[in-house]
Coordinates of N, CA, C and O in Angstrom, one line a residue:
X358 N -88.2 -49.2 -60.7 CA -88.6 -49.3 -62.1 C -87.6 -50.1 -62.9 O -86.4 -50.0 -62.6
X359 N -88.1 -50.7 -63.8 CA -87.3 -51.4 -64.3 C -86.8 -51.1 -65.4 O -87.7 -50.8 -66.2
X360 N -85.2 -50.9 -66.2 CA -84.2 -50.1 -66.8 C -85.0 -50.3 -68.0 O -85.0 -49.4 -68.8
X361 N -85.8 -51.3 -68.4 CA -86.3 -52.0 -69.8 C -87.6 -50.4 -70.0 O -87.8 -49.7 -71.0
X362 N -88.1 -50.3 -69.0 CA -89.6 -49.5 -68.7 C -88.6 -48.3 -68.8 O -89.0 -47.6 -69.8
X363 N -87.5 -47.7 -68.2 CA -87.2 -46.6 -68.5 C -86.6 -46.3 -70.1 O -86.8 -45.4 -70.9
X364 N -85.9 -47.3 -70.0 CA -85.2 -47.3 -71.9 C -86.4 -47.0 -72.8 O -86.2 -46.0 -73.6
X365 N -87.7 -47.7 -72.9 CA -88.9 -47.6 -73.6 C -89.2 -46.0 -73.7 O -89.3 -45.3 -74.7
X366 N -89.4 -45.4 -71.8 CA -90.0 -44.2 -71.8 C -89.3 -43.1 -72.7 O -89.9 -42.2 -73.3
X367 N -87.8 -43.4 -72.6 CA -87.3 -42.5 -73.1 C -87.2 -42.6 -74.8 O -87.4 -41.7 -75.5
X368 N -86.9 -43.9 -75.2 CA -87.1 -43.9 -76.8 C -88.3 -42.9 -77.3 O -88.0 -42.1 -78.1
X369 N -89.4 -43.0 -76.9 CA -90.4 -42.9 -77.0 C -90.5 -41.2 -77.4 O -91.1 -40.6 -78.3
X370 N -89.7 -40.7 -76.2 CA -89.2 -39.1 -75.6 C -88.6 -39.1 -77.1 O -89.2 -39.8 -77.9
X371 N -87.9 -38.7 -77.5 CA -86.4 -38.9 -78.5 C -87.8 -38.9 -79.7 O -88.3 -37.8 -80.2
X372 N -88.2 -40.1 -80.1 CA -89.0 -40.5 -81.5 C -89.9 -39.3 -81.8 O -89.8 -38.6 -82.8
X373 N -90.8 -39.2 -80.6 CA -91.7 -38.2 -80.8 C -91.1 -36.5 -81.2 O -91.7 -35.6 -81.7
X374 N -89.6 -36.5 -80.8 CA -88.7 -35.2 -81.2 C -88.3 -35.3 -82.5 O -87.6 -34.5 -82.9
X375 N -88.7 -36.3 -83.1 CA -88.0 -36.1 -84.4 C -86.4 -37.4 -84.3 O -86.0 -37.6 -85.5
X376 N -86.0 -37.9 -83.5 CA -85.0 -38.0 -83.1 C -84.8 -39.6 -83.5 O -85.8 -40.1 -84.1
X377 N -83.7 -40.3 -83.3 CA -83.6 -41.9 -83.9 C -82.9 -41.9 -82.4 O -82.3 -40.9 -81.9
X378 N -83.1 -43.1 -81.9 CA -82.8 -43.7 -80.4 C -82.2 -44.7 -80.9 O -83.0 -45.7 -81.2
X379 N -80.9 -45.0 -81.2 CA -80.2 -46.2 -81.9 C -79.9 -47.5 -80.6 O -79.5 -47.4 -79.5
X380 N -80.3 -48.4 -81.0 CA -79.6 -49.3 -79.6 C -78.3 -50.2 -79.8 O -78.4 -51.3 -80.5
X381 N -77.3 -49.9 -79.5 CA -75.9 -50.3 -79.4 C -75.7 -51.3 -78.7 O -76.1 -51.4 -77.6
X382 N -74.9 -52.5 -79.5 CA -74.3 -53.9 -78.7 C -73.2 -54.2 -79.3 O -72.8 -53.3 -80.1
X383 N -72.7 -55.1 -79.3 CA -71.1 -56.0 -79.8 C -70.3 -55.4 -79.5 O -69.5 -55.7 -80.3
X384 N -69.7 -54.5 -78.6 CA -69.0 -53.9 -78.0 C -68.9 -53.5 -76.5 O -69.4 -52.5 -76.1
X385 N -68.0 -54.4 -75.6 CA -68.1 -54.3 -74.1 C -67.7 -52.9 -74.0 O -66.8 -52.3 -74.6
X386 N -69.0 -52.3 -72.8 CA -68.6 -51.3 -72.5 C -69.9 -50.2 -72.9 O -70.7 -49.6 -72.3
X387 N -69.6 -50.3 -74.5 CA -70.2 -48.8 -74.7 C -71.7 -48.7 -74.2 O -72.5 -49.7 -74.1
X388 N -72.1 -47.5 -74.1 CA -73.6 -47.3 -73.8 C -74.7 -47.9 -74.7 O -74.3 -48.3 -75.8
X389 N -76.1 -48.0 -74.3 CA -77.1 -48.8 -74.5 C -77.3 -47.8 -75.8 O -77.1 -48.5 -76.7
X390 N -77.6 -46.8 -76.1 CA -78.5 -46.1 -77.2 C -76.9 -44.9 -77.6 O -76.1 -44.3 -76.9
X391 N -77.2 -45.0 -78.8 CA -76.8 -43.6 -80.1 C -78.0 -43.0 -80.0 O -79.1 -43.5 -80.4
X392 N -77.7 -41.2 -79.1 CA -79.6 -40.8 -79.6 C -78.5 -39.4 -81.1 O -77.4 -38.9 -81.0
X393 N -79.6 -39.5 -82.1 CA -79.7 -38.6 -82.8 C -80.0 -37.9 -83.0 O -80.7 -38.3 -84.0
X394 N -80.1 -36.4 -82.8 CA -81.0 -35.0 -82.8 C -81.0 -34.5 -83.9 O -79.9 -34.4 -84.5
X395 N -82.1 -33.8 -84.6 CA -82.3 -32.8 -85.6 C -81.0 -32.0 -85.1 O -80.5 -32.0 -83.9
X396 N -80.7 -31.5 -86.2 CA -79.5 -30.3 -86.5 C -78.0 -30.6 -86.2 O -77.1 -29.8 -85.9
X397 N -77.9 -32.2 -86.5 CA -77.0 -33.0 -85.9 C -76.4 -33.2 -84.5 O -75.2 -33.2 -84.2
X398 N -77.4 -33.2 -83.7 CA -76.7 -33.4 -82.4 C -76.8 -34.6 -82.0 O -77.8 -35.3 -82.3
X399 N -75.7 -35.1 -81.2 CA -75.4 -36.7 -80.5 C -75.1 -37.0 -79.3 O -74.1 -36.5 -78.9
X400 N -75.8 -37.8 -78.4 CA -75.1 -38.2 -77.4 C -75.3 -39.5 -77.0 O -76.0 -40.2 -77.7
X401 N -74.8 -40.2 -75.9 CA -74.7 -41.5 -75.8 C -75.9 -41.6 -74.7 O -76.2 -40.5 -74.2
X402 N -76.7 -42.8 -74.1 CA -77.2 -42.9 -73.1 C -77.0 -44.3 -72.2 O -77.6 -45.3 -72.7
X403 N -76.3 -44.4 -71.2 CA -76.3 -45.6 -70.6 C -77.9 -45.8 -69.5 O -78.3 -44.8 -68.9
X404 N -78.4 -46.7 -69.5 CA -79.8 -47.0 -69.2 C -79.1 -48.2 -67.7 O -78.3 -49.2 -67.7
X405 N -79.9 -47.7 -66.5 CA -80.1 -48.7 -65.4 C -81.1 -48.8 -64.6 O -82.2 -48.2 -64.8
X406 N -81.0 -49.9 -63.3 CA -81.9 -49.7 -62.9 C -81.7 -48.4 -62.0 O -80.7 -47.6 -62.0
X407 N -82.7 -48.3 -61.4 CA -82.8 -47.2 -60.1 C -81.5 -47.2 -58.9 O -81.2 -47.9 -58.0
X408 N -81.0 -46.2 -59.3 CA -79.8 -46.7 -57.9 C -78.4 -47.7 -58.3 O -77.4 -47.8 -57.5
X409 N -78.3 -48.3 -59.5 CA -77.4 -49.1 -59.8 C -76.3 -47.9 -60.0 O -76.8 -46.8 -60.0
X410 N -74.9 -48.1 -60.2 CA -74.3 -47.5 -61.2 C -73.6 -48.5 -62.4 O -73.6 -49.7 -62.5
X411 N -73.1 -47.4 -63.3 CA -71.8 -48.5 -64.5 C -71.1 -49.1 -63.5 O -70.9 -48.7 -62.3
X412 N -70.5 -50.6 -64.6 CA -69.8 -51.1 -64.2 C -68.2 -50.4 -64.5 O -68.0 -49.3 -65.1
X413 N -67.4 -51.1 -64.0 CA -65.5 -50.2 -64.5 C -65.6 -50.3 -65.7 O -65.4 -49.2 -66.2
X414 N -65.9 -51.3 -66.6 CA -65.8 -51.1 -67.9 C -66.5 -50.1 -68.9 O -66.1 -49.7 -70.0
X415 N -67.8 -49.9 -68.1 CA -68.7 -48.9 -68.6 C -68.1 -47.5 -68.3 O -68.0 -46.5 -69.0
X416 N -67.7 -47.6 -67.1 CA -67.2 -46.1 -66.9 C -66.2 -45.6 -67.7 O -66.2 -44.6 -68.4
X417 N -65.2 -46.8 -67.6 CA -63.5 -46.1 -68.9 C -64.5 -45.9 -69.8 O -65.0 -44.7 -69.9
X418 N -64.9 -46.8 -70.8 CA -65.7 -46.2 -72.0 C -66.6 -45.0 -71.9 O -66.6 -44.4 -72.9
X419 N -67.3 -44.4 -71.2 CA -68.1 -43.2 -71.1 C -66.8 -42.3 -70.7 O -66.7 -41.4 -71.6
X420 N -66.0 -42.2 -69.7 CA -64.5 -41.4 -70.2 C -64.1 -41.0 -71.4 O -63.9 -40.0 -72.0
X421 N -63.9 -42.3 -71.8 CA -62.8 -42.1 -73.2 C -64.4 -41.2 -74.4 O -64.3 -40.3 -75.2
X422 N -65.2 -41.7 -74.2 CA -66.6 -40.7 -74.9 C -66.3 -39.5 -74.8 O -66.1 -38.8 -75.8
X423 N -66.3 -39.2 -73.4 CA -66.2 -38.1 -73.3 C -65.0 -37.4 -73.2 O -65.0 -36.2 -73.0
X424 N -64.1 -38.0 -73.4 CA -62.8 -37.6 -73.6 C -62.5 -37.2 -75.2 O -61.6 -36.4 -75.5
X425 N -63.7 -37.9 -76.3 CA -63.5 -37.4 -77.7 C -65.0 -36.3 -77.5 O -65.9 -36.6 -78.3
X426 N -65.2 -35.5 -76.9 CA -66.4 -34.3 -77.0 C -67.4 -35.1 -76.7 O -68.4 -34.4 -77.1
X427 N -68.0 -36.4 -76.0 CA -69.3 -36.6 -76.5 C -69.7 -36.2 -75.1 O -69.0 -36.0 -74.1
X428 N -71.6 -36.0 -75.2 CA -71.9 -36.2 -74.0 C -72.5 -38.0 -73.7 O -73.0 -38.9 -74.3
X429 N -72.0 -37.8 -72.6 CA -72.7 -39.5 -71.9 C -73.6 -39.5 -70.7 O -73.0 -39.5 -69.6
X430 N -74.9 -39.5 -70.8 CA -75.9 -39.8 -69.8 C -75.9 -41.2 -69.3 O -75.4 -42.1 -70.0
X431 N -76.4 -41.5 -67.7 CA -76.5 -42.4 -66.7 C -77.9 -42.1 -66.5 O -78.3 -41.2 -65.7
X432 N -79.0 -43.1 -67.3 CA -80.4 -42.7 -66.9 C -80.8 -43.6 -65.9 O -80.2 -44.7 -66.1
X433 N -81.5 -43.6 -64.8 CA -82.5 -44.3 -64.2 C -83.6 -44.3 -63.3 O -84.2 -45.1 -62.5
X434 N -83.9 -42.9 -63.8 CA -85.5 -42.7 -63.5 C -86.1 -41.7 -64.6 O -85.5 -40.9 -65.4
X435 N -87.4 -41.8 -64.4 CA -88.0 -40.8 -65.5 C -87.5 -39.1 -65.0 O -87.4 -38.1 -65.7
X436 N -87.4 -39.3 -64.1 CA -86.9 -37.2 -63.6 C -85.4 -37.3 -64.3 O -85.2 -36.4 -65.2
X437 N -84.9 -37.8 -64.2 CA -83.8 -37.7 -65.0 C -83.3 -37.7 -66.6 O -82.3 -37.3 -67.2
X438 N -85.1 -38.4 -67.2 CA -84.9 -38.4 -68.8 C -85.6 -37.0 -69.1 O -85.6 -36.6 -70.2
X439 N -86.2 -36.1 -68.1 CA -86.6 -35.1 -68.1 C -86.3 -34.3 -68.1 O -86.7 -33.4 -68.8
X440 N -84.8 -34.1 -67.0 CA -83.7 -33.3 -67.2 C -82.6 -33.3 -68.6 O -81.9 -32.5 -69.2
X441 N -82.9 -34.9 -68.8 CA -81.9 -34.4 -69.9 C -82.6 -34.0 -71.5 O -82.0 -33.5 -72.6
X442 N -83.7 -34.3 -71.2 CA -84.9 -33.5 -72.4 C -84.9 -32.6 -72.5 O -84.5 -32.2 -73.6
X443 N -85.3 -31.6 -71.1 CA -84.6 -30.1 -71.4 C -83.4 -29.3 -71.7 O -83.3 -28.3 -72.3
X444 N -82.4 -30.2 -71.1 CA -81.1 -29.8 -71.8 C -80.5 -29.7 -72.8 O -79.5 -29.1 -73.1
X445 N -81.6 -30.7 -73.6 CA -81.9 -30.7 -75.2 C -82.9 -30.3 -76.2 O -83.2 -30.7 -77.3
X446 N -83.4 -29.0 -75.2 CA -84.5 -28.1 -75.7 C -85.4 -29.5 -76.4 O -85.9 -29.3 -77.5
X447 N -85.7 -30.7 -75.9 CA -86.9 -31.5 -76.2 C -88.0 -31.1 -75.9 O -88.0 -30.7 -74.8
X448 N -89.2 -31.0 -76.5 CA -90.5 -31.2 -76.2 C -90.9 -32.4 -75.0 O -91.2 -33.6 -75.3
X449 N -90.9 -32.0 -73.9 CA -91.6 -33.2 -73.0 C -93.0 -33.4 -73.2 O -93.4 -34.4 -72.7
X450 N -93.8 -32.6 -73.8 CA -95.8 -33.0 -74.0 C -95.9 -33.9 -75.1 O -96.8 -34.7 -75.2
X451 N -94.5 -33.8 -76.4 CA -95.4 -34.9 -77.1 C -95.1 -36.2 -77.1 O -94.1 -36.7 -76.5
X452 N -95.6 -36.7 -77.4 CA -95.8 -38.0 -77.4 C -95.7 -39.1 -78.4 O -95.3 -40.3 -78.3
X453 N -96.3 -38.1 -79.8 CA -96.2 -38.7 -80.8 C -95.2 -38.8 -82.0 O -94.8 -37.8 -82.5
X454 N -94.8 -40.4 -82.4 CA -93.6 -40.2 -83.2 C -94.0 -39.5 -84.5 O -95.1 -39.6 -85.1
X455 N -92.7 -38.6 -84.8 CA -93.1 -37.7 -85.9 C -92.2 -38.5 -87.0 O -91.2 -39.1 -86.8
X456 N -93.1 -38.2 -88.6 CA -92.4 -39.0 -89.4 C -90.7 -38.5 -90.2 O -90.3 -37.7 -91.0
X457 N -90.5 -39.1 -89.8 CA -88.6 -38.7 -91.1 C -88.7 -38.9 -92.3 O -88.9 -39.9 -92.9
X458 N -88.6 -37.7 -92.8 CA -88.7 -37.0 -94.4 C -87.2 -37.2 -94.8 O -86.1 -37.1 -94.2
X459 N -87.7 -37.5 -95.9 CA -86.2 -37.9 -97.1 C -85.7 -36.8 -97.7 O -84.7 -36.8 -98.5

């Protein structure tokens, strides 16, 4: 599967929670998405293909993440954005993005 088709599936996961799926660049290293959770919760997600791992540079930066409290996910398959849905008490049935109130 291709990392593009899983990044999508999972934005999608996140939106429908209420959640902002940020996508991060100009910085070697750090992970693909800032997700942001109702009741302020954060974690990082690095997105691959099936079977790839980070590169060294990706790894020290997901260290040093998590060396300041964060969590940092290694997605690359949908069972995997499933597991980490539940670990984030997410709704996996919905589907639809819900709107953000001011």
């Amino acid at each position: 599967m291709l990392e593009k088709t899983i990044e999508n599936y999972f934005k999608i996961k996140i939106e429908s929670n209420g959640g902002l799926c940020i996508k991060l660049n100009g910085f070697v290293g750090i992970p693909d998405r800032l997700i942001l959770l109702p009741s302020g919760r954060i974690f990082f997600v690095e997105f691959k293909q099936k079977g790839k791992k980070p590169r060294k540079i990706q790894s020290f930066i997901h260290d040093k993440l998590r060396s300041l409290g964060f969590r940092v996910y290694v997605i690359d398959n949908k069972d995997k954005i499933e597991e980490v849905c539940r670990e984030w008490n997410l709704d996996l049935t919905n589907t639809k993005k819900k709107q953000l109130t001011r």
